[in-house]
């Protein structure tokens, strides 16, 4: 039974690769016609953070635009890829944002919901708003000390009794 499952999984994997190979071979011989892939990292970012944009199929650079940052220049990084860094505006609305890339000598490409802006990080006191120990903390600490004293006394009295025997 295990052999049958293994054989079936292997056959499925080989079939998937066999169907994808002709498409990959046909594309390798053709030059890219424009931007084909936009990657924005990190995908979730706070206002004021820096977003790295990488575009495949954009060998001569270009410009990336979004409603969350100012137009950013994309510079070639080798091969068929361009890269740029955008700073998210401090007044960008929280939520998903798209990126549109205009490559030099090619048409535009838009990646909807490429990244998500979260509200700014709120620094503050957090859980440290109370000053000193609370009554509950004092009760727990006092109880632990009482148990330790009683346990130590019992141990000491038993040791003392053993010496007399």
Tab-separated table of C-alpha atoms in Angstrom, residues 6-159:
chain	number	residue	atom	x	y	z
A	6	UNK	CA	4.716	6.597	-3.265
A	7	UNK	CA	4.406	5.575	-6.908
A	8	UNK	CA	1.265	7.700	-7.336
A	9	UNK	CA	2.923	10.770	-5.757
A	10	UNK	CA	6.001	10.335	-7.949
A	11	UNK	CA	3.890	9.977	-11.097
A	12	UNK	CA	1.953	13.143	-10.221
A	13	UNK	CA	5.173	15.116	-9.700
A	14	UNK	CA	6.659	13.878	-12.985
A	15	UNK	CA	3.441	14.760	-14.856
A	16	UNK	CA	3.427	18.284	-13.399
A	17	UNK	CA	7.047	18.830	-14.402
A	18	UNK	CA	6.371	17.364	-17.854
A	19	UNK	CA	3.526	19.807	-18.468
A	20	UNK	CA	5.524	22.814	-17.232
A	21	UNK	CA	8.742	22.042	-19.153
A	22	UNK	CA	7.505	23.001	-22.674
A	23	UNK	CA	6.228	26.357	-21.380
A	24	UNK	CA	9.546	27.100	-19.687
A	25	UNK	CA	11.537	26.021	-22.761
A	26	UNK	CA	9.436	28.179	-25.083
A	27	UNK	CA	9.913	31.260	-22.904
A	28	UNK	CA	13.707	30.828	-22.441
A	29	UNK	CA	14.398	31.556	-26.103
A	30	UNK	CA	12.333	34.761	-26.189
A	31	UNK	CA	13.449	38.109	-24.788
A	32	UNK	CA	11.195	39.537	-22.074
A	33	UNK	CA	8.699	42.103	-23.314
A	34	UNK	CA	8.376	44.109	-20.108
A	35	UNK	CA	8.070	43.851	-16.373
A	36	UNK	CA	6.827	40.451	-15.351
A	37	UNK	CA	7.121	40.264	-11.574
A	38	UNK	CA	7.005	42.877	-8.800
A	39	UNK	CA	8.142	41.889	-5.309
A	40	UNK	CA	7.752	44.262	-2.350
A	41	UNK	CA	9.538	43.377	0.897
A	42	UNK	CA	8.527	43.472	3.652
A	43	UNK	CA	4.943	42.747	2.719
A	44	UNK	CA	3.673	44.359	5.946
A	45	UNK	CA	5.270	47.672	6.872
A	46	UNK	CA	4.695	50.570	9.259
A	47	UNK	CA	4.478	54.207	8.221
A	48	UNK	CA	7.938	55.686	7.766
A	49	UNK	CA	9.477	52.262	6.995
A	50	UNK	CA	11.564	51.416	3.947
A	51	UNK	CA	10.140	49.114	1.288
A	52	UNK	CA	12.432	47.278	-1.131
A	53	UNK	CA	10.934	46.830	-4.595
A	54	UNK	CA	12.400	44.271	-7.011
A	55	UNK	CA	11.153	43.989	-10.603
A	56	UNK	CA	11.953	41.227	-13.100
A	57	UNK	CA	11.866	42.018	-16.807
A	58	UNK	CA	13.089	45.584	-16.315
A	59	UNK	CA	16.772	45.547	-17.432
A	60	UNK	CA	17.170	49.329	-17.908
A	61	UNK	CA	15.507	50.541	-14.708
A	62	UNK	CA	12.421	52.646	-14.372
A	63	UNK	CA	10.055	54.121	-11.791
A	64	UNK	CA	7.770	52.605	-9.151
A	65	UNK	CA	4.706	54.525	-7.951
A	66	UNK	CA	2.056	54.004	-5.295
A	67	UNK	CA	-0.328	56.091	-3.253
A	68	UNK	CA	1.690	55.166	-0.122
A	69	UNK	CA	5.083	56.565	-1.245
A	70	UNK	CA	6.617	59.103	-3.616
A	71	UNK	CA	7.768	57.905	-7.056
A	72	UNK	CA	10.897	55.816	-6.603
A	73	UNK	CA	13.692	55.227	-9.093
A	74	UNK	CA	14.455	51.620	-9.956
A	75	UNK	CA	18.092	50.916	-10.839
A	76	UNK	CA	19.342	47.906	-12.821
A	77	UNK	CA	21.056	45.325	-10.610
A	78	UNK	CA	22.190	42.926	-13.292
A	79	UNK	CA	20.589	40.553	-15.693
A	80	UNK	CA	16.978	41.415	-16.250
A	81	UNK	CA	16.189	42.864	-12.822
A	82	UNK	CA	15.840	46.335	-11.317
A	83	UNK	CA	15.586	47.324	-7.686
A	84	UNK	CA	14.684	50.391	-5.630
A	85	UNK	CA	13.898	51.483	-2.076
A	86	UNK	CA	10.811	53.524	-1.205
A	87	UNK	CA	10.026	55.213	2.118
A	88	UNK	CA	6.396	54.878	3.184
A	89	UNK	CA	4.761	58.263	3.815
A	90	UNK	CA	3.958	59.097	7.434
A	91	UNK	CA	0.391	59.923	6.420
A	92	UNK	CA	-0.196	56.756	4.350
A	93	UNK	CA	-3.524	55.159	5.145
A	94	UNK	CA	-3.409	51.730	6.776
A	95	UNK	CA	-4.360	48.839	4.506
A	96	UNK	CA	-3.335	47.179	1.259
A	97	UNK	CA	-1.632	49.245	-1.463
A	98	UNK	CA	-0.769	48.572	-5.098
A	99	UNK	CA	2.507	49.279	-6.901
A	100	UNK	CA	2.719	50.347	-10.549
A	101	UNK	CA	6.063	49.982	-12.320
A	102	UNK	CA	7.016	51.920	-15.456
A	103	UNK	CA	10.136	50.342	-16.976
A	104	UNK	CA	12.249	52.237	-19.468
A	105	UNK	CA	11.214	51.149	-22.962
A	106	UNK	CA	8.307	48.971	-21.809
A	107	UNK	CA	4.720	49.294	-20.718
A	108	UNK	CA	3.547	49.602	-17.127
A	109	UNK	CA	2.724	46.726	-14.795
A	110	UNK	CA	0.572	46.988	-11.661
A	111	UNK	CA	0.749	44.604	-8.728
A	112	UNK	CA	-2.490	44.974	-6.744
A	113	UNK	CA	-2.242	44.623	-2.962
A	114	UNK	CA	1.556	44.376	-3.160
A	115	UNK	CA	2.082	45.417	0.464
A	116	UNK	CA	0.138	46.398	3.558
A	117	UNK	CA	0.698	49.519	5.653
A	118	UNK	CA	-0.025	49.200	9.358
A	119	UNK	CA	-0.558	52.091	11.731
A	120	UNK	CA	2.506	53.579	13.354
A	121	UNK	CA	3.966	51.869	16.366
A	122	UNK	CA	2.667	53.417	19.539
A	123	UNK	CA	5.404	53.657	22.126
A	124	UNK	CA	4.291	54.091	25.664
A	125	UNK	CA	4.111	52.652	29.085
A	126	UNK	CA	2.305	49.477	28.112
A	127	UNK	CA	1.831	47.312	31.189
A	128	UNK	CA	4.030	49.459	33.403
A	129	UNK	CA	1.367	51.977	34.366
A	130	UNK	CA	1.198	50.904	37.998
A	131	UNK	CA	3.833	52.073	40.451
A	132	UNK	CA	5.090	49.452	42.867
A	133	UNK	CA	3.549	46.114	43.734
A	134	UNK	CA	-0.196	45.595	43.686
A	135	UNK	CA	-2.029	44.040	46.677
A	136	UNK	CA	-2.231	40.756	44.764
A	137	UNK	CA	1.542	40.742	44.241
A	138	UNK	CA	2.073	41.391	47.934
A	139	UNK	CA	-0.292	38.547	48.957
A	140	UNK	CA	1.410	36.058	46.635
A	141	UNK	CA	4.890	37.081	47.797
A	142	UNK	CA	3.901	36.952	51.478
A	143	UNK	CA	2.349	33.504	51.039
A	144	UNK	CA	5.506	32.176	49.365
A	145	UNK	CA	7.688	33.543	52.161
A	146	UNK	CA	5.403	31.999	54.824
A	147	UNK	CA	5.543	28.585	53.115
A	148	UNK	CA	9.346	28.811	52.911
A	149	UNK	CA	9.670	29.703	56.627
A	150	UNK	CA	7.346	26.877	57.734
A	151	UNK	CA	9.108	24.387	55.476
A	152	UNK	CA	12.525	25.465	56.787
A	153	UNK	CA	11.362	25.167	60.404
A	154	UNK	CA	9.969	21.667	59.849
A	155	UNK	CA	13.196	20.587	58.155
A	156	UNK	CA	15.320	22.056	60.989
A	157	UNK	CA	13.210	20.422	63.718
A	158	UNK	CA	13.416	17.005	62.032
A	159	UNK	CA	17.212	17.290	61.658
